[in-house]
Short mmCIF file of C-alpha atoms and ligand atoms in Angstrom, two decimals:
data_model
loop_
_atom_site.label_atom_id
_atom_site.label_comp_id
_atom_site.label_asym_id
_atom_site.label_seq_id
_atom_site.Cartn_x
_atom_site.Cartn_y
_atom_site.Cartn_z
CA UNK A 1 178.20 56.30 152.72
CA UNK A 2 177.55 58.43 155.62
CA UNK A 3 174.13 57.85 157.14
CA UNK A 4 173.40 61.21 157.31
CA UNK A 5 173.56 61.43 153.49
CA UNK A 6 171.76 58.17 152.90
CA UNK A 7 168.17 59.62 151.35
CA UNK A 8 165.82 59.36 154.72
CA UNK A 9 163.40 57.56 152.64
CA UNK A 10 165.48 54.81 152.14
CA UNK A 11 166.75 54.67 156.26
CA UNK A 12 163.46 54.29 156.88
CA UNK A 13 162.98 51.44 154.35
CA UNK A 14 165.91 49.44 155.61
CA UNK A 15 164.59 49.98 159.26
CA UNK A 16 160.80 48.87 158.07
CA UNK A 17 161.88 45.86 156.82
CA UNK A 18 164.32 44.96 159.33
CA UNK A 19 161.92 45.51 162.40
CA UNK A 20 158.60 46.13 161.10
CA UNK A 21 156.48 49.48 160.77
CA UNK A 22 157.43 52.66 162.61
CA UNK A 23 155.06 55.01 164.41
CA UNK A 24 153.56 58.37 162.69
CA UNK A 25 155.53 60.10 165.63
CA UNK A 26 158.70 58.69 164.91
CA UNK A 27 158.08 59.03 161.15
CA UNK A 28 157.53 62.93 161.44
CA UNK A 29 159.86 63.66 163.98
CA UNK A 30 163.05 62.03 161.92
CA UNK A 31 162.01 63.92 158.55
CA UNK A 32 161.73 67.42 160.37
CA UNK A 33 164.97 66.66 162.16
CA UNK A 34 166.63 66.12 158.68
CA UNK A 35 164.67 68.78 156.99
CA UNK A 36 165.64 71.47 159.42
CA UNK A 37 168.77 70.04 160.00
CA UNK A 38 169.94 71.14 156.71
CA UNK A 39 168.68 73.83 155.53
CA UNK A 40 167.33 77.76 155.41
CA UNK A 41 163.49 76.60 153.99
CA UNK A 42 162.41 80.37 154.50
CA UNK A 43 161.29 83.11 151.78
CA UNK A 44 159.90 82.82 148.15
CA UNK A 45 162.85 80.58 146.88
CA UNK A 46 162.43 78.01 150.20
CA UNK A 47 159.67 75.81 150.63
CA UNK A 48 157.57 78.21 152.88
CA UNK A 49 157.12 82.03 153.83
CA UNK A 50 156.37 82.57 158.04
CA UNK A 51 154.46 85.56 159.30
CA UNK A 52 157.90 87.49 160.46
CA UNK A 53 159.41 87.01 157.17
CA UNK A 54 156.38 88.71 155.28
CA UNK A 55 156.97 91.58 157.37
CA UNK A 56 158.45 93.23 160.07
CA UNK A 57 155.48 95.00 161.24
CA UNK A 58 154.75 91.12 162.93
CA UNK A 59 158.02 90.77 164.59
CA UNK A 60 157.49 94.83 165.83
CA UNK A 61 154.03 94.22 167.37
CA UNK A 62 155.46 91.48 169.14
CA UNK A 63 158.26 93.26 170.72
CA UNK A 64 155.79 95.78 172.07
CA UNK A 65 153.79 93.02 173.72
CA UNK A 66 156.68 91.67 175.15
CA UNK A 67 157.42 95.32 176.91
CA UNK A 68 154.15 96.00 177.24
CA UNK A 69 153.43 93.10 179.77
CA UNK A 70 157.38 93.77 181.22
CA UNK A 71 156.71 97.07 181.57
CA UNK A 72 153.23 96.91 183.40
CA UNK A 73 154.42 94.14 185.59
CA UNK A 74 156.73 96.34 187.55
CA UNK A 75 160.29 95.82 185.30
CA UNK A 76 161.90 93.12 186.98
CA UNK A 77 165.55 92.36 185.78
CA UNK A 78 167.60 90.51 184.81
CA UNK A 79 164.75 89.85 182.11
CA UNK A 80 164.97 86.86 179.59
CA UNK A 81 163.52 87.42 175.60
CA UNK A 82 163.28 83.50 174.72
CA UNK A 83 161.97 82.12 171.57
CA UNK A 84 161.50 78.42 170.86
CA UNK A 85 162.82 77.49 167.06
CA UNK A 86 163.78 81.15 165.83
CA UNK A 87 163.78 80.62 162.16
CA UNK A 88 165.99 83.34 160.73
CA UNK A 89 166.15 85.56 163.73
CA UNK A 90 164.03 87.82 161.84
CA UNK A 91 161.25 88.07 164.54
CA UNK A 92 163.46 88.59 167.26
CA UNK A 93 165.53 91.41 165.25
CA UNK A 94 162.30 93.16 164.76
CA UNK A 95 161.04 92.74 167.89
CA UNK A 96 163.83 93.81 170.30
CA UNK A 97 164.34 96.43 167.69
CA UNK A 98 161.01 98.15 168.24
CA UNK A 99 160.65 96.90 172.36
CA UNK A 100 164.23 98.38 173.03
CA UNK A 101 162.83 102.13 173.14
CA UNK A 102 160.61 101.32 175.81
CA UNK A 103 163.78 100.15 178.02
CA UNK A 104 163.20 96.18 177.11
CA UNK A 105 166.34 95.35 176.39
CA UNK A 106 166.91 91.56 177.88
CA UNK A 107 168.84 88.98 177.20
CA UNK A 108 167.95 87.06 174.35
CA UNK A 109 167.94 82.91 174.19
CA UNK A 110 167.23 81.26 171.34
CA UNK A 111 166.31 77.43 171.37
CA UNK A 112 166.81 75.83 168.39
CA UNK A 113 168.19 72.43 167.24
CA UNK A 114 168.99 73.06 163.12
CA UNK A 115 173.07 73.38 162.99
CA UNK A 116 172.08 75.35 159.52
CA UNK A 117 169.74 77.94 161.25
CA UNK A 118 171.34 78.80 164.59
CA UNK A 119 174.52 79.89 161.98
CA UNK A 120 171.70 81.94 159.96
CA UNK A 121 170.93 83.11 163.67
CA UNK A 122 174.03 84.13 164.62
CA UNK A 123 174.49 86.51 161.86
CA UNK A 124 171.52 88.38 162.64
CA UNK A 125 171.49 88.58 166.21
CA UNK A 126 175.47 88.02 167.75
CA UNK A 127 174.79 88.44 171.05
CA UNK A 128 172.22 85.74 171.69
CA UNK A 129 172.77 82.63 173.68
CA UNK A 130 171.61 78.96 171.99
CA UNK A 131 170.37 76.02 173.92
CA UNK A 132 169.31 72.72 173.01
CA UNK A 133 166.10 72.81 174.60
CA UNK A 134 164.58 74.81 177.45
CA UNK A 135 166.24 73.23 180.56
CA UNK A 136 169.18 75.28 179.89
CA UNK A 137 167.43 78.75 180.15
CA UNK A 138 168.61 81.00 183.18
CA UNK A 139 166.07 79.72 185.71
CA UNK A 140 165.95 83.53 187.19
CA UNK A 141 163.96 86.38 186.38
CA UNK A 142 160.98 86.56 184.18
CA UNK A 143 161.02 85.28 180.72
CA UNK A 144 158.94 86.52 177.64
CA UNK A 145 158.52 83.48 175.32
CA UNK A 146 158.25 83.73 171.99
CA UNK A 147 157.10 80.67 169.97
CA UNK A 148 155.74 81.25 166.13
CA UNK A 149 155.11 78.25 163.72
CA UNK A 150 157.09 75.76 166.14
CA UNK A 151 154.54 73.39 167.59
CA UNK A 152 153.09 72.45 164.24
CA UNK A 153 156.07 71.19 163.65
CA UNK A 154 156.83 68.63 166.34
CA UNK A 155 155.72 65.30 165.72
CA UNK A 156 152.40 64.13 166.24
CA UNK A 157 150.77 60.85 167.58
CA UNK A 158 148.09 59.60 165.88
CA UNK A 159 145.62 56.19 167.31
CA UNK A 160 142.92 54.61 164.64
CA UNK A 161 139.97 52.97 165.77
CA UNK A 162 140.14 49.62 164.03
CA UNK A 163 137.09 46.79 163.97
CA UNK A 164 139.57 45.32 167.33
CA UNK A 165 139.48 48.90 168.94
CA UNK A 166 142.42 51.26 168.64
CA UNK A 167 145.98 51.38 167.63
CA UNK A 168 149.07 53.81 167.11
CA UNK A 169 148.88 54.56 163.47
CA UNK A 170 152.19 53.36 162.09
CA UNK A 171 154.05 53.16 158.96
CA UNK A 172 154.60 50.41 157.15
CA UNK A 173 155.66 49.18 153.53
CA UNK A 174 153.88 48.15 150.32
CA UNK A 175 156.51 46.81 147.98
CA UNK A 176 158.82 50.19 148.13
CA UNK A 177 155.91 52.49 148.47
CA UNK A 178 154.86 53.87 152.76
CA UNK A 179 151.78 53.16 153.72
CA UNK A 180 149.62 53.48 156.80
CA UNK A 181 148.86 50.68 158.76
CA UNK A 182 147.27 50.17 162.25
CA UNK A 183 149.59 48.96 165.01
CA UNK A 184 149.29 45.13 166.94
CA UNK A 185 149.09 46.55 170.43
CA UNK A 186 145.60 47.46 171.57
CA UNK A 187 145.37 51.41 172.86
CA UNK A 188 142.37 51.80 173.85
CA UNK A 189 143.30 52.58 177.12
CA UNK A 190 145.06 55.33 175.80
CA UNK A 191 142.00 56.90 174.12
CA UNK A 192 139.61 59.07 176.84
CA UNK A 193 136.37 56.76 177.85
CA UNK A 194 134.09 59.66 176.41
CA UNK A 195 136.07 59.56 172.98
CA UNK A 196 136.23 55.65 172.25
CA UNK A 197 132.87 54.86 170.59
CA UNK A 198 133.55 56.38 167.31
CA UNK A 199 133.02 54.86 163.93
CA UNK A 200 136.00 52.52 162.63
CA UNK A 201 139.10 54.50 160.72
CA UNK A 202 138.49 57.42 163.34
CA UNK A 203 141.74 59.15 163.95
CA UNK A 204 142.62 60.81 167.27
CA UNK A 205 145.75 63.19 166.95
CA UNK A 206 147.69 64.07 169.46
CA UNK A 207 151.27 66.24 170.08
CA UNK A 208 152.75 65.03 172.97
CA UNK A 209 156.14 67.10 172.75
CA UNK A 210 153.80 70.39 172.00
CA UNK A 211 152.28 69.46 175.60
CA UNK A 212 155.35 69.07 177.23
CA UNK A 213 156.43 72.64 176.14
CA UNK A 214 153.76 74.17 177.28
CA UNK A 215 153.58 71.99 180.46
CA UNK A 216 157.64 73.24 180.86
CA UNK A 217 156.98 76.86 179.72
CA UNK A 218 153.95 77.57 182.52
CA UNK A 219 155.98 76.19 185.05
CA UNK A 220 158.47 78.65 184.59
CA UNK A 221 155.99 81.56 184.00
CA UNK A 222 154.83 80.51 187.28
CA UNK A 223 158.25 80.27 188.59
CA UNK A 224 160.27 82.98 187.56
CA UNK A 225 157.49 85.18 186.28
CA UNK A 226 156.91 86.43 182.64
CA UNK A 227 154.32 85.66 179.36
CA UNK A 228 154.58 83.74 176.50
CA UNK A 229 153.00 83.49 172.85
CA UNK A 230 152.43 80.47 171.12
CA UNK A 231 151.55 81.54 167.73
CA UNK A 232 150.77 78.61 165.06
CA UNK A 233 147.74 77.64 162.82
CA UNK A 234 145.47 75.27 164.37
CA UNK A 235 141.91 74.64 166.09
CA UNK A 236 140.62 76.64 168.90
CA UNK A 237 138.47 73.37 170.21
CA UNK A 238 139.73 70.10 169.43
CA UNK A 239 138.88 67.69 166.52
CA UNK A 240 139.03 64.15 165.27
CA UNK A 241 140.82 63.59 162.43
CA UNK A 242 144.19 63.62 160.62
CA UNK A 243 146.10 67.21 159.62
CA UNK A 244 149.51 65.96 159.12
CA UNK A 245 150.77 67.44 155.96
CA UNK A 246 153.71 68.17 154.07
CA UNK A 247 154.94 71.09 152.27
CA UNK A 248 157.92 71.58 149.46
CA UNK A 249 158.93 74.80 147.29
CA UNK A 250 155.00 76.66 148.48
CA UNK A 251 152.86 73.43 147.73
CA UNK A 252 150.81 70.36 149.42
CA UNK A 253 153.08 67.14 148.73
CA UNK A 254 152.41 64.10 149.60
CA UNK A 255 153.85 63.73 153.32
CA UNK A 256 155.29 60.22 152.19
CA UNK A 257 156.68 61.50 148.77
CA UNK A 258 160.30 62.98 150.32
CA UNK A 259 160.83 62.32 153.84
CA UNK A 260 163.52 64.89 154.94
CA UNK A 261 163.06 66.87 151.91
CA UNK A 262 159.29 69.08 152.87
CA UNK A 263 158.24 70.23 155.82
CA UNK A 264 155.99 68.10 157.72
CA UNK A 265 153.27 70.10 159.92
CA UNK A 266 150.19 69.45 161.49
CA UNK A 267 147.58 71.75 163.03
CA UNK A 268 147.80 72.96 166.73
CA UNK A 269 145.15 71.61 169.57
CA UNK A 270 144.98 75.12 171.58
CA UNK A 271 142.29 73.79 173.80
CA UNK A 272 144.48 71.04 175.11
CA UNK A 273 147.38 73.14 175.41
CA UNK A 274 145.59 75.45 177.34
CA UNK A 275 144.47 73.34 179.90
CA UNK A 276 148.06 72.06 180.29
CA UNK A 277 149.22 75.53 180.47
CA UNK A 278 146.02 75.85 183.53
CA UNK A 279 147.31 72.54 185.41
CA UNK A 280 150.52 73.74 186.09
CA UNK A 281 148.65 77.64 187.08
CA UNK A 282 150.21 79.88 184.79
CA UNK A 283 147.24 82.10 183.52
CA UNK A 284 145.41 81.34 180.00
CA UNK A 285 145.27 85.10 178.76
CA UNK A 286 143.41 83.44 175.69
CA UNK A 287 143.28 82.22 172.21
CA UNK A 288 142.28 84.54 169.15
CA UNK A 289 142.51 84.66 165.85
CA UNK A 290 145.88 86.59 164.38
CA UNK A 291 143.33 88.90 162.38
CA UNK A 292 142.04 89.57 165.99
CA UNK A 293 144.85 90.01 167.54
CA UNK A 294 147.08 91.63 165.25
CA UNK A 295 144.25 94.64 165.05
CA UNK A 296 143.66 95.19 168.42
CA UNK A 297 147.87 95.82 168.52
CA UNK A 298 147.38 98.01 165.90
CA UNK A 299 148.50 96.68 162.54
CA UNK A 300 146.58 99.13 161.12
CA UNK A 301 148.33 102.32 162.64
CA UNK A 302 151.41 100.34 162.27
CA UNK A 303 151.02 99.85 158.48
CA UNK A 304 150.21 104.01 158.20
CA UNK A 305 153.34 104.84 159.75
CA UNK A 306 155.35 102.92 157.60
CA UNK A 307 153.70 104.12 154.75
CA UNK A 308 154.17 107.78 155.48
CA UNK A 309 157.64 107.20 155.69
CA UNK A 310 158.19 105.13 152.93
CA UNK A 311 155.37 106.48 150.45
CA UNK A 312 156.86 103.93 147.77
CA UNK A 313 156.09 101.36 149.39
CA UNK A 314 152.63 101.87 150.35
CA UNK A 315 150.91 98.41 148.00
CA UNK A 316 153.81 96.53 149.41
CA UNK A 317 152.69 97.36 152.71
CA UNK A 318 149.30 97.07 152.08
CA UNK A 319 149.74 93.51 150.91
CA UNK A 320 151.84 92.46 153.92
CA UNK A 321 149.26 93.59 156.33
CA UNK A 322 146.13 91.87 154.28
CA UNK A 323 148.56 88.85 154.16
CA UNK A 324 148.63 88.62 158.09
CA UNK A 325 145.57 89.61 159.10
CA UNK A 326 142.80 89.55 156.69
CA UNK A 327 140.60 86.10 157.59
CA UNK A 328 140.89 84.47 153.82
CA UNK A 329 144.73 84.67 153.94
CA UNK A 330 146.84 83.93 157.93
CA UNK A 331 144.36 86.20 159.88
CA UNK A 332 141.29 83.07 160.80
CA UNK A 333 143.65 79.98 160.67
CA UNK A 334 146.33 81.57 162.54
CA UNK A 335 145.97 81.97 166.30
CA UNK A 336 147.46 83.39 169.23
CA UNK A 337 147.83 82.01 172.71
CA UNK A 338 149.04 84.08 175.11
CA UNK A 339 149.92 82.59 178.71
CA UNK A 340 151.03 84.91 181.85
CA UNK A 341 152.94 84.06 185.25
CA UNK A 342 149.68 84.00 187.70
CA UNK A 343 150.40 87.42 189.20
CA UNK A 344 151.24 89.02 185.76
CA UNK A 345 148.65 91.72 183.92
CA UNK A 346 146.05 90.90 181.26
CA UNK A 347 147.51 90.75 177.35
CA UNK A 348 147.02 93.58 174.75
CA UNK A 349 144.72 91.96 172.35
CA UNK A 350 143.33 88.89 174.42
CA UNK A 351 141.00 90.92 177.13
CA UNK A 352 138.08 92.76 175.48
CA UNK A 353 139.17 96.59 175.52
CA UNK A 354 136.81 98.24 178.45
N1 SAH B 401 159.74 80.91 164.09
C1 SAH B 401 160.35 80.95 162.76
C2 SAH B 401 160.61 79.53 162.19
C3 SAH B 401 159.47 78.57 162.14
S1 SAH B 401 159.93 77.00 161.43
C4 SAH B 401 159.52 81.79 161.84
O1 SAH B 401 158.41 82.12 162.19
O2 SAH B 401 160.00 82.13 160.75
C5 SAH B 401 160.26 75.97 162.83
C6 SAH B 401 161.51 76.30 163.60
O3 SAH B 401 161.59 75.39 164.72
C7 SAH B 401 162.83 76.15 162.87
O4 SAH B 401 163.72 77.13 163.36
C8 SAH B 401 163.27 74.74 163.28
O5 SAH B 401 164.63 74.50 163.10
C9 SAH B 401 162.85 74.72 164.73
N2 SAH B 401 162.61 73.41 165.33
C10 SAH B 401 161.91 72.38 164.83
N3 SAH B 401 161.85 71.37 165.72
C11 SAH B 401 162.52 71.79 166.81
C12 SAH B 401 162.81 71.20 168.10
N4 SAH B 401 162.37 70.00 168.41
N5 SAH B 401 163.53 71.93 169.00
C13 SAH B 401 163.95 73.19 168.68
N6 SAH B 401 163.71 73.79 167.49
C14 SAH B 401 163.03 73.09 166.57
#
């Protein structure tokens, strides 16, 4: 049989008992590879509904960010639109849509690694350009970066303080059933000084490849010039503990139960990715809350305009707008960070208004 069709589950099986448990990291990032790798999991009959696909007044307020910041920071071209794992294009349709009548009209890259969604992509936006990852991006001009629920996504590390000190949290086997088990190799080392004296079965998280986006996306703010949003739910300060979770057809699973077959996710550190963002000097606009942020764009007036053109529509409208920004559904969980090139303006929605 082609690998590629054997059931994940059982690749990882065979490689368990072959050479032993595998790492959390590993784990995660081989299901998402073969989850996204084959599939369009967006919309009510998918697995999970993202903030552009509830409505377009998300991808539209982005847009005007985008020319907002391009606009006020003197209209460089060529100018680069590039968003990091695009979905269905939907946010960048809607976007470019609304920024093109305030003269934003730049070329648009998407990076993106699904075969099955860059072909969804190409339908709805022909004229883009794909790359594998971001070292292929035009390294002139300024880019606007776009990146909405695609850190969670990349695979976390996780350590566990055991009674010998700390180890990788791995993967291992119990008859035909995953389990997790703590690694051989001490990491303790690993762990900061002022975070190793905690209680055993303490788990510190971590998201390396999430770091090393931002750490490559502020260099070339800093660079080429430009602003990006990193838009994801996940913790303003950092925590201790687990959040790796799985999702399948709009519910919790059990992130062992289908490997390849749910989404596997796990909250954003913002604080952390700030201060990478700060290291390499590209300027932390801030982090705040979608609710937040989405109002002070204007949601609200947004939302009204639609509805006076399309008057049967108003509760549908009304219920896409409460969906993304009210703090019991995306608006508290959700955040925004917004970085800038170090010469570049303040954000809409980050600075307090004066
Ligand atoms: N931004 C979209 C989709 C979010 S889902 C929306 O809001 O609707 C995560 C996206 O990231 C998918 O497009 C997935 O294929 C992509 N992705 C996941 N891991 C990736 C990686 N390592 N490199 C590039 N894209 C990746």
């Amino acid at each position: 049989m082609d690998e590629d069709k054997v059931p994940l589950g059982e690749v990882f099986r065979r490689l368990i008992r072959s050479t032993g448990p595998i790492s959390v990291a590993q784990f995660m990032g081989e299901s998402n590879a073969r989850y996204y790798g084959g599939r369009d999991p967006f919309g009510q009959g998918g697995d999970f509904v993202t903030a552009p696909e509830v409505s377009q007044m998300f991808g539209e307020l982005i847009g005007l960010w985008c020319a907002d910041m391009w606009v006020r920071a003197g209209r460089e071209e060529p100018v680069h639109y590039v968003e990091l794992g695009p979905g269905r294009g939907t946010l960048a349709k809607d976007a470019l849509r609304a920024a093109k009548r305030y003269g934003f009209e730049p070329r648009v890259h998407f990076v993106e690694t699904s075969q099955s969604l860059k072909d969804v992509q190409l339908e709805t936006l022909p004229g883009a350009y794909w790359h594998h990852d971001l070292s292929t991006v035009p390294m002139e001009g300024p880019v606007l970066l776009v990146a909405n629920e695609f850190l969670d996504a990349l695979p976390v590390r996780q350590l566990v303080r055991t009674a010998g000190g700390w180890r990788e949290r791995m993967v291992g086997l119990e008859g035909d059933a995953f389990v997790f088990v703590a690694g051989t190799q001490p990491m303790d080392s690993a762990v900061p000084a002022e975070l190793r004296d905690q209680p055993e079965g303490t788990i510190l998280e971590t998201c390396p490849a999430a770091a090393a986006v931002v750490y490559e996306v502020a260099g070339r703010l800093k660079e080429q010039g430009g602003a990006a949003l990193f838009i994801d739910y996940g913790h303003a300060e950092t925590t201790m503990g687990s959040t790796l979770q799985a999702i399948a057809r709009h519910q919790k699973v059990d992130p062992f139960a289908m490997p390849g077959e749910a989404d596997l996710t796990a909250l954003v550190d913002f604080a952390t990715l700030a201060r990478v963002a700060q290291s390499r000097d590209a300027r932390h606009l801030g982090t705040v809350t979608h609710g937040e942020w989405l109002s002070a764009l204007g949601i609200e007036a947004r939302a009204e305009a639609l509805m006076a053109r399309a008057p049967h529509l108003r509760e549908e409208i009304t219920l896409a707008r409460d969906r993304l920004a009210a703090p019991d559904r995306m608006g508290t969980l959700f955040k925004v960070l917004g970085l800038a090139a170090p010469f570049w303006p303040d954000g809409a929605g980050f600075a307090p208004p004066v």
